[in-house]
Short mmCIF file of C-alpha atoms and ligand atoms in Angstrom, two decimals:
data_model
loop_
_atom_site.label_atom_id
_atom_site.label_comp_id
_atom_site.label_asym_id
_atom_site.label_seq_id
_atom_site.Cartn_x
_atom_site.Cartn_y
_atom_site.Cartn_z
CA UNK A 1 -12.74 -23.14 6.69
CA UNK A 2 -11.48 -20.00 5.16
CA UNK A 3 -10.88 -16.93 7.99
CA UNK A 4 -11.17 -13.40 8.31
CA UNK A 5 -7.69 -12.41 7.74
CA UNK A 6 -6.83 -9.26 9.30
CA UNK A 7 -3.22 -9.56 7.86
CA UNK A 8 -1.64 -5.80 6.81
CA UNK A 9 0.43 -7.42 4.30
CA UNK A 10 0.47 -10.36 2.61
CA UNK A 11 -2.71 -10.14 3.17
CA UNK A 12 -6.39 -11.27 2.13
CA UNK A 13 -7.18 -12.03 -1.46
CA UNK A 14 -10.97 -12.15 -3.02
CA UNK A 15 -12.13 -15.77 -2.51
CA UNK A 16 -12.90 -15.69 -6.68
CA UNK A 17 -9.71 -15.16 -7.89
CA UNK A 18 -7.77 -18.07 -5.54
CA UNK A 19 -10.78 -20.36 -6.96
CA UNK A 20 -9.95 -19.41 -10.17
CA UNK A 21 -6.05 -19.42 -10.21
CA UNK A 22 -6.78 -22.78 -8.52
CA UNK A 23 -9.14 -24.17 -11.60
CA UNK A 24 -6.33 -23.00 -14.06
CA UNK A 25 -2.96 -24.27 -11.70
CA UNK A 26 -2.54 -26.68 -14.46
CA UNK A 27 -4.08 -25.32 -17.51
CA UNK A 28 -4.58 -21.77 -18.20
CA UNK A 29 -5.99 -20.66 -21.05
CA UNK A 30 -6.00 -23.97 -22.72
CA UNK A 31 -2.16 -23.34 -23.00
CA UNK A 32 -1.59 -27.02 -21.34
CA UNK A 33 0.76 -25.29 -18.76
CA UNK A 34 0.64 -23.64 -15.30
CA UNK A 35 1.03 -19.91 -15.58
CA UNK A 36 4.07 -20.58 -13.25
CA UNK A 37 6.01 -22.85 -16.17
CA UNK A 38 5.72 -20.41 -19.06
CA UNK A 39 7.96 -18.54 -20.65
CA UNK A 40 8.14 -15.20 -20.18
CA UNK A 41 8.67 -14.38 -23.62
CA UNK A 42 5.91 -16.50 -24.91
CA UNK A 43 2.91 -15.44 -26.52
CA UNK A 44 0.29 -16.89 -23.09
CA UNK A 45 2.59 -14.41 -20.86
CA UNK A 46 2.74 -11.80 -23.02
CA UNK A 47 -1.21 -11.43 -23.17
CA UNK A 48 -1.30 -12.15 -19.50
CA UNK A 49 1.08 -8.79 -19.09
CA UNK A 50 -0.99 -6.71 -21.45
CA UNK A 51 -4.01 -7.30 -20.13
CA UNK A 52 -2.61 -7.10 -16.88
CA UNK A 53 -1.46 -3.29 -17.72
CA UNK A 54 -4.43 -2.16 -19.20
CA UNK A 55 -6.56 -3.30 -16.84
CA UNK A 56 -4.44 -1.21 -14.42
CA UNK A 57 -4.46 1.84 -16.65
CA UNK A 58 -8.07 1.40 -17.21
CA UNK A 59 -9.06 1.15 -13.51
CA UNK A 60 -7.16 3.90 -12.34
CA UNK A 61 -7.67 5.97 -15.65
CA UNK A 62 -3.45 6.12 -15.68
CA UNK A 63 -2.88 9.26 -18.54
CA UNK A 64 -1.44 7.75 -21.64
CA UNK A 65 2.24 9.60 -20.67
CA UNK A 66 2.90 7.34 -17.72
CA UNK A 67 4.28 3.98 -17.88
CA UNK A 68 3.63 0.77 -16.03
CA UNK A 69 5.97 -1.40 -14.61
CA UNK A 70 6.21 -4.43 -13.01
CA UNK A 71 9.42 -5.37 -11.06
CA UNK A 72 10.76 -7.22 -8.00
CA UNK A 73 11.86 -5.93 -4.50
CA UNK A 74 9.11 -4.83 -2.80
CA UNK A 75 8.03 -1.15 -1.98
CA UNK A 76 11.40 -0.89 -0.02
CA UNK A 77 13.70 -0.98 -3.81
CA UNK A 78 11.75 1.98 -4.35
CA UNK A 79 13.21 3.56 -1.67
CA UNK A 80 16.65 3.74 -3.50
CA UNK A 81 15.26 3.45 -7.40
CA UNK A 82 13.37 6.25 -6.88
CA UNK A 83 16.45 8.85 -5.77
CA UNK A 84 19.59 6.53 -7.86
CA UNK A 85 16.60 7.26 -11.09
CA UNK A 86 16.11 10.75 -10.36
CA UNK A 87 18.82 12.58 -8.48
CA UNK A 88 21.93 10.62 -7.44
CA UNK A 89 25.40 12.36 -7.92
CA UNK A 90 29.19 10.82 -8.10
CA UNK A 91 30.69 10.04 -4.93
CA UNK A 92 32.13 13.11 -3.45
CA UNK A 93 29.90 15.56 -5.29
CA UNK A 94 27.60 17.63 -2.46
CA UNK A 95 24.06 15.76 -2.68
CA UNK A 96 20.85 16.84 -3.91
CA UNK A 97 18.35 17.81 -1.51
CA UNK A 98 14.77 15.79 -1.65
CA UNK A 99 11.94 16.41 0.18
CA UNK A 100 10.63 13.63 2.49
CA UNK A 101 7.25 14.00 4.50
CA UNK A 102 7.29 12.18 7.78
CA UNK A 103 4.22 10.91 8.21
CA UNK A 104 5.21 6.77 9.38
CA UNK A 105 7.58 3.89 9.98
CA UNK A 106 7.65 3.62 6.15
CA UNK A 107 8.01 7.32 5.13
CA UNK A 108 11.28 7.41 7.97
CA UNK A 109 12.54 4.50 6.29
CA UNK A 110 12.22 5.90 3.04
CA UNK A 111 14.24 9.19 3.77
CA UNK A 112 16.44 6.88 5.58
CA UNK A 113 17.78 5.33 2.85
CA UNK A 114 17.25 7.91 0.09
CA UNK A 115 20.05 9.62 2.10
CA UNK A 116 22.18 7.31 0.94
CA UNK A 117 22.08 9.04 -2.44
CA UNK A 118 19.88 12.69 -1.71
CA UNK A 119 20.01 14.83 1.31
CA UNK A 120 16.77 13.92 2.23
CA UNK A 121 15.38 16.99 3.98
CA UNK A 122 12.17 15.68 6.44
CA UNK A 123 9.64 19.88 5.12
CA UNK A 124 7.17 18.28 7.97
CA UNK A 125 5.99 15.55 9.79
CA UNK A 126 4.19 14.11 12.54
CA UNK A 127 6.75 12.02 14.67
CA UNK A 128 5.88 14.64 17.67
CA UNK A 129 2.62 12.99 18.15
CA UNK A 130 3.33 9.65 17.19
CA UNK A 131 2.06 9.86 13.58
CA UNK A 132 -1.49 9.93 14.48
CA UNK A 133 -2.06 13.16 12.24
CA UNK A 134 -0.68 14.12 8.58
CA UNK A 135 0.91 17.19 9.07
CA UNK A 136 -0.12 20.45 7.07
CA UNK A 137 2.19 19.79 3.69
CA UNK A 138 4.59 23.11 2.60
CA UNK A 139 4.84 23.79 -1.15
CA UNK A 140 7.84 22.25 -2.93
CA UNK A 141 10.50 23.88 -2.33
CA UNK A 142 11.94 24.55 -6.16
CA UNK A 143 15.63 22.95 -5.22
CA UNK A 144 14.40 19.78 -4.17
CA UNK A 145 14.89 16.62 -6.69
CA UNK A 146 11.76 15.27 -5.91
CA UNK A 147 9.14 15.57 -3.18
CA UNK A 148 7.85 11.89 -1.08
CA UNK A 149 5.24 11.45 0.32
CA UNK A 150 3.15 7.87 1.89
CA UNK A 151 0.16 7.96 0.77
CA UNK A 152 -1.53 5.41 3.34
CA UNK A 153 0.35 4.96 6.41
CA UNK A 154 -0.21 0.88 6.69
CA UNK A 155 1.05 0.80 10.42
CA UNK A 156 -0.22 3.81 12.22
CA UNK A 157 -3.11 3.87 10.43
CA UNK A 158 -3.21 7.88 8.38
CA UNK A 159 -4.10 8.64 5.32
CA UNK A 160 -3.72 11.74 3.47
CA UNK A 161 -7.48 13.44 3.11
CA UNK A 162 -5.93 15.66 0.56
CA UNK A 163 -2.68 15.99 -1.78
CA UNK A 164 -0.04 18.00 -1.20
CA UNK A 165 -0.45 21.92 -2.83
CA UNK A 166 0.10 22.65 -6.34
CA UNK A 167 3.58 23.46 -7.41
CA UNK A 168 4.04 19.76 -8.89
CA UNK A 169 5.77 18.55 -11.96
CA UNK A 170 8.30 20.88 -11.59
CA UNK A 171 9.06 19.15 -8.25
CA UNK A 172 7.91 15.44 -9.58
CA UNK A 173 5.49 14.36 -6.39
CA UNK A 174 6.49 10.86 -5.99
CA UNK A 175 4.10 8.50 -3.45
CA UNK A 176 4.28 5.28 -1.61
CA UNK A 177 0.48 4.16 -2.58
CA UNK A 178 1.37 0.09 -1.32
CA UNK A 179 -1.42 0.30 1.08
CA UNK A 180 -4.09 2.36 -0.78
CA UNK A 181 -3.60 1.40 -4.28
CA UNK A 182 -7.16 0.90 -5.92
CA UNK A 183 -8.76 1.34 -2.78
CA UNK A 184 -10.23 5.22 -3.81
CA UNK A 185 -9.80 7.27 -6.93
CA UNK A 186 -6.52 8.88 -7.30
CA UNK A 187 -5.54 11.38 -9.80
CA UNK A 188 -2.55 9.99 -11.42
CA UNK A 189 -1.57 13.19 -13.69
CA UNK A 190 -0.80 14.91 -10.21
CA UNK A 191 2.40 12.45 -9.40
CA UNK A 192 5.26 11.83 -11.13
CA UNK A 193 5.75 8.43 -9.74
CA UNK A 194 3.12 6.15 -7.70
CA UNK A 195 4.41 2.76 -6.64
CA UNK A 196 3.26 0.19 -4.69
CA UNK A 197 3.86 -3.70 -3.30
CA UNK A 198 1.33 -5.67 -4.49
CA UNK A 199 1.01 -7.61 -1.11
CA UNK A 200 -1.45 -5.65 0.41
CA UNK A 201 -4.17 -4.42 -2.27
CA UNK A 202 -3.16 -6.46 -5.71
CA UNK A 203 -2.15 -9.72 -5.51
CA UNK A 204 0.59 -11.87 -3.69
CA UNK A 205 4.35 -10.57 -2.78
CA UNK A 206 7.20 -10.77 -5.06
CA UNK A 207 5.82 -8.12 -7.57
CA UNK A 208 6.03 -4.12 -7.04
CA UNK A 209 4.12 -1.97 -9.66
CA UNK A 210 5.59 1.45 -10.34
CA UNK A 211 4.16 4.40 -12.15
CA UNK A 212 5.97 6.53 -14.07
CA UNK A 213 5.57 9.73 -16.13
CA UNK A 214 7.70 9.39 -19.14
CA UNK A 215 9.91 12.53 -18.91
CA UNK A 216 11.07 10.94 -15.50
CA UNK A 217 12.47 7.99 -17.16
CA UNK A 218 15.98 7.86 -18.40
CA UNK A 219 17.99 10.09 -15.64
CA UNK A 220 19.91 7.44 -13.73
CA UNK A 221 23.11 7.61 -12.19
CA UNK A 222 25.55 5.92 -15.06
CA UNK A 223 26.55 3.33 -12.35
CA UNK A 224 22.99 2.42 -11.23
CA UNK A 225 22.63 -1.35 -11.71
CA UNK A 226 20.51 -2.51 -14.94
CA UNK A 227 17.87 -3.96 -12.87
CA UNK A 228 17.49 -0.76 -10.73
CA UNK A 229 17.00 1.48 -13.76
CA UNK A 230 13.52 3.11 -14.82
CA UNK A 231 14.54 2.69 -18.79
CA UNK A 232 15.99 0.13 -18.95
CA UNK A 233 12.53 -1.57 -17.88
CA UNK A 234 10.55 0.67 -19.26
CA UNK A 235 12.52 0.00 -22.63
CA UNK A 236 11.90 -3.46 -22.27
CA UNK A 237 8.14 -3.76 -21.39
CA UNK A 238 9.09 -5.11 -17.73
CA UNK A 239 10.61 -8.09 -19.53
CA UNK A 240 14.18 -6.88 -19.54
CA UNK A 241 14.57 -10.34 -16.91
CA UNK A 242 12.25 -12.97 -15.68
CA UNK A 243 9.77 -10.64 -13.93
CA UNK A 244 7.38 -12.09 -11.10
CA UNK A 245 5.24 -14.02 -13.59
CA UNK A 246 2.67 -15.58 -11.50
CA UNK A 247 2.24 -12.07 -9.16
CA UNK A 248 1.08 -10.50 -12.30
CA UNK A 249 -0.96 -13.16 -13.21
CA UNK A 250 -2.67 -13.17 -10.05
CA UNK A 251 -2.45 -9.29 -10.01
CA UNK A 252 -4.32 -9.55 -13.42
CA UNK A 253 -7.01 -11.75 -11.87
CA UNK A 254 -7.45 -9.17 -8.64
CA UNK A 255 -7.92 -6.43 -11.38
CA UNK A 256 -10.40 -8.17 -13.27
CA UNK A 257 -12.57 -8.84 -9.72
CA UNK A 258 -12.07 -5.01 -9.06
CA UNK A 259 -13.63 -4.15 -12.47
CA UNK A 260 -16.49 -6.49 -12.41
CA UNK A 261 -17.10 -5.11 -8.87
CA UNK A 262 -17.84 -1.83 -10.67
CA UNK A 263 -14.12 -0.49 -10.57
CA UNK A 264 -12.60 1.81 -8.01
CA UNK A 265 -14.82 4.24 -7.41
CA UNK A 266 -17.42 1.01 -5.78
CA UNK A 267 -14.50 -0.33 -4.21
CA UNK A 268 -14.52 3.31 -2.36
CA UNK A 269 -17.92 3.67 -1.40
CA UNK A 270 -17.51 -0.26 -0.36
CA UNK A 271 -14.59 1.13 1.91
CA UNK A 272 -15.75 3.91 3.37
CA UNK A 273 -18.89 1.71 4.90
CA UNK A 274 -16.51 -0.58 6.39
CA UNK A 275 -14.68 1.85 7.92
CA UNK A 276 -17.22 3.91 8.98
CA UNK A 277 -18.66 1.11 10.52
CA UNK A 278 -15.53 0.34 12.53
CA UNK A 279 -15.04 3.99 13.30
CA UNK A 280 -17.89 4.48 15.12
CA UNK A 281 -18.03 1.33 16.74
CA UNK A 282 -14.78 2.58 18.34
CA UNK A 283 -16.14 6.06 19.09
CA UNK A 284 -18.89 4.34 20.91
CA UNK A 285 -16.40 1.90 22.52
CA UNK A 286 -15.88 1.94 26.48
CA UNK A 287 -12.94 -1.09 26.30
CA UNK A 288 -11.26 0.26 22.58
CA UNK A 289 -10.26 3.15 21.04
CA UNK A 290 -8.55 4.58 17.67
CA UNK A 291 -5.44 6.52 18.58
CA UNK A 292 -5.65 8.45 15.41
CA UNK A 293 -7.09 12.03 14.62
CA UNK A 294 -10.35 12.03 12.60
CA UNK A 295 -9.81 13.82 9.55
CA UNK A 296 -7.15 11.33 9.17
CA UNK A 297 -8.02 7.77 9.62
CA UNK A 298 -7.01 5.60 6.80
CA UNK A 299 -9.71 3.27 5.05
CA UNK A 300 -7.56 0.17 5.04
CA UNK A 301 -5.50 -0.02 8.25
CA UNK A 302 -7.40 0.38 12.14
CA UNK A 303 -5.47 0.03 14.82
CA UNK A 304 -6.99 0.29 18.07
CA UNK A 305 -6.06 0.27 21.45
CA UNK A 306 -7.40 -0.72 24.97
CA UNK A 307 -8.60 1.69 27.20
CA UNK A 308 -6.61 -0.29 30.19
CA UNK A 309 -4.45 2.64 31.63
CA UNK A 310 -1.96 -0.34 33.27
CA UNK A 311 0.23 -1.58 31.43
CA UNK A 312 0.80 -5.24 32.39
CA UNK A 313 -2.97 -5.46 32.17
CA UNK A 314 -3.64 -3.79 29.56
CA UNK A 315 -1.05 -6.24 27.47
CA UNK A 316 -2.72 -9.00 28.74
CA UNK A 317 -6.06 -8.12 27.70
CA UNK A 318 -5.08 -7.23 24.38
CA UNK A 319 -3.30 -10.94 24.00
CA UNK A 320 -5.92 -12.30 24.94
CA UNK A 321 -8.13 -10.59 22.48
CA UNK A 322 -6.09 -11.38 19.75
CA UNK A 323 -5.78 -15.35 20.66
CA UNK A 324 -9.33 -15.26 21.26
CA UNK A 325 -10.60 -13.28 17.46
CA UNK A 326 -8.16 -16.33 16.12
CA UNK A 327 -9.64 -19.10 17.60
CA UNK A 328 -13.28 -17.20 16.31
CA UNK A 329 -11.44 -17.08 12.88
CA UNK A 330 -10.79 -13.41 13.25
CA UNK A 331 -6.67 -13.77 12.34
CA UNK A 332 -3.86 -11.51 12.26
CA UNK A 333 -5.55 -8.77 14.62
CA UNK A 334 -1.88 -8.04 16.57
CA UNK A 335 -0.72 -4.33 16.31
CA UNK A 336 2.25 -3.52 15.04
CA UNK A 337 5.81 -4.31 17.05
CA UNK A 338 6.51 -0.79 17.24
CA UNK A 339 2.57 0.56 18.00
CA UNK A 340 1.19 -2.21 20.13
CA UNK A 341 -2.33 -2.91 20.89
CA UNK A 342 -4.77 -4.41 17.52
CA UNK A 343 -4.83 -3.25 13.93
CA UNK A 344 -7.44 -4.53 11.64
CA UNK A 345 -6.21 -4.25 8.17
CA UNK A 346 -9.43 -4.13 5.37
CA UNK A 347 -8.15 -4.00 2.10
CA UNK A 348 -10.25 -4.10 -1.11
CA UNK A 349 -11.16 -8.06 -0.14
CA UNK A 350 -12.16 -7.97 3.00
CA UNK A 351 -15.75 -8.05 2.83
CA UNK A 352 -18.16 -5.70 4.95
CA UNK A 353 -19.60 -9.24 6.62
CA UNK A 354 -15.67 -9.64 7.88
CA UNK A 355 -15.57 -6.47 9.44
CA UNK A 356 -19.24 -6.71 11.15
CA UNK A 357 -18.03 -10.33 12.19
CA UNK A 358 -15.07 -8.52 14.09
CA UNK A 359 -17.68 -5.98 15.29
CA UNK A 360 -19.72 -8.88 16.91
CA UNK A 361 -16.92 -10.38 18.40
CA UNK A 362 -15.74 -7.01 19.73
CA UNK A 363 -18.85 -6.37 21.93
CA UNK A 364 -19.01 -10.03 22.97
CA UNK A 365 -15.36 -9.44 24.37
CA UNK A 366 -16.21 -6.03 25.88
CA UNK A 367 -19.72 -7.52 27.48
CA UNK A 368 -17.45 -10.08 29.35
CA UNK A 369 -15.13 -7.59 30.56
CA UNK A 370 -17.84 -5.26 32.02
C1 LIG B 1 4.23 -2.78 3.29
C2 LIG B 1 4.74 -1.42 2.98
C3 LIG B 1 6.05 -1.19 2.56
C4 LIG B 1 7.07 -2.30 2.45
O1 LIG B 1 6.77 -3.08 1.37
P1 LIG B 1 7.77 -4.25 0.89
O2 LIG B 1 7.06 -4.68 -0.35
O3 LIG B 1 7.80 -5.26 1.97
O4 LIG B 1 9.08 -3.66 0.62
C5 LIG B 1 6.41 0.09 2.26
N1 LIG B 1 5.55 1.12 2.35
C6 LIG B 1 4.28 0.95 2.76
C7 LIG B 1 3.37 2.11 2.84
C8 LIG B 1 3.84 -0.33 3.09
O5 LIG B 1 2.58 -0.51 3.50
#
């Protein structure tokens, strides 16, 4: 029996594309091979790749002066590609500044280790309150190497209801989408680099997709490792090593589900009703509640808390609601370690019938409790 999976990364993946990765494990494309035996410089991989990229480029209508890569290490490698590409000095040499925006356990951790090449200077945040609000952004400041932002905050639950003010490329804006790729529209030509894992909205882990505006490529540090540098990936069409083959195979399928959905701007208005109809369920709630500001609340990550103002009790309620949405095939409804309480994660394939079977099971659990 398949589940409602919950899961904020790895997470769910549209029922269609497993079944069809499954009918070609052996065989795709008449090749007589799995996907995961080919070459990656051979002729089936190669077409898997392009179509791979221009369905990406298609769906989010990337501008033909951006580049698309596919490489390894997760959303966290961007973390240091991102300042050793754009800004890193020699040893010794006072540190470019780089402006961070604090807005979540991933955007700290980003700045964190940026630092070990930029001063990463934090222009605002919301760590006063917990990160249940995006802060009111400040214009680039001209000096800065770069300006950071996370686009989707995957374990508080924010998202940013607008971008940053206008001042951009001369500061390249440069966002952590991992969480919100392909969920709405985005307009591309405003960042000068967007990347994202692909193990919450795209496809399985293993494979990061970063994009790039051209004029950022080819600045790294001299002593940046080959497999950390922009160009030298970009120069070689991602295929400068093995790159994740099957993740962008799979990634490949996810995009062609997305576009046969009716492409991203659906997937939005399909997000927005799931949300809304968690929202207010929520807002009507007299057990649960969402910890997060209005104008903020992300489409694809909801925590929620219990209303329990003891603590022992209230932990013990909220184990018990997570053991019991399992055993009803609700899974992976624990909040994060460092939040607590429930977070339902609804990426582009969880369908609305998951989140309405969550709803269900939600006032069942509340009924009992009154
Ligand atoms: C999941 C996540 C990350 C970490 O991704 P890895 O691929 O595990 O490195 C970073 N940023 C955001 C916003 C995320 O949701």
């Amino acid at each position: 029996m398949r589940v409602y999976n919950f899961s904020p990364g790895p997470s769910a993946l549209p029922l269609p594309v497993l079944e069809r990765a499954a009918a070609e494990m052996t065989d795709a494309n008449g090749s007589g091979q799995s996907v995961m035996e080919m070459s990656h410089r051979s002729g089936d991989f190669k077409a898997i790749i392009e179509k791979t990229e221009a369905l990406l480029r298609e769906l989010m209508e990337i501008p033909p002066n951006y580049r698309v890569l596919f490489l390894q290490g997760g959303a966290s490698l961007q973390f240091s590609m991102v300042p050793l590409n754009l800004a890193a000095v020699e040893p010794g040499e006072s540190k470019r500044t780089a402006a961070y925006i604090e807005t979540g356990i991933w955007a700290k951790k980003a700045a964190e280790e940026g630092a070990k090449y930029v001063e990463p200077v934090i222009r605002a945040g919301s760590a006063d309150k917990k990160y249940t609000y995006i802060p009111e952004a400040p214009p680039p400041d001209p000096g800065d190497a770069y300006y950071h932002i996370t686009l989707n905050n995957t374990i508080v639950g924010t998202r940013w209801p607008s971008l940053p003010p206008a001042g951009f490329p001369a500061v390249p804006l440069v966002a952590d989408i991992s969480s919100s790729i392909l969920s709405e529209p985005l307009d591309v030509s405003r960042f000068g680099i967007l990347y994202a894992g692909a193990q919450k909205n795209l496809g399985p882990a293993g494979t990061t997709v970063v994009i790039i505006r051209e004029d950022l490529i080819g600045h790294a540090h001299p002593r940046t490792p080959a497999l950390l540098r922009y160009d030298i990936h970009a120069g070689e069409g991602s295929l400068y090593n093995t790159p994740p083959c099957y993740g962008i195979y799979i990634t490949g399928l996810v995009l062609e589900w997305l576009r046969e959905l009716g492409g991203v701007r659906t997937m939005a208005k399909l997000n927005r009703e799931k949300a809304e109809l968690l929202y207010s369920w929520l807002d009507r709630s007299r057990l649960f509640y969402s910890p997060v500001e209005k104008p903020f609340r992300s489409l694809m990550n909801i925590p929620f808390l219990s209303r329990v103002a003891d603590g022992e009790k209230r932990k013990a309620l909220e184990e018990e609601f997570v053991k019991k949405a399992a055993a009803a095939g609700l899974v992976n409804l624990a909040g994060h370690r460092l939040v607590g309480g429930m977070r339902a994660s609804v990426y582009n394939a969880m369908p609305i019938e998951g989140v309405a079977a969550l709803i269900r099971f939600m006032e069942d659990f509340e009924r009992s409790r009154a």
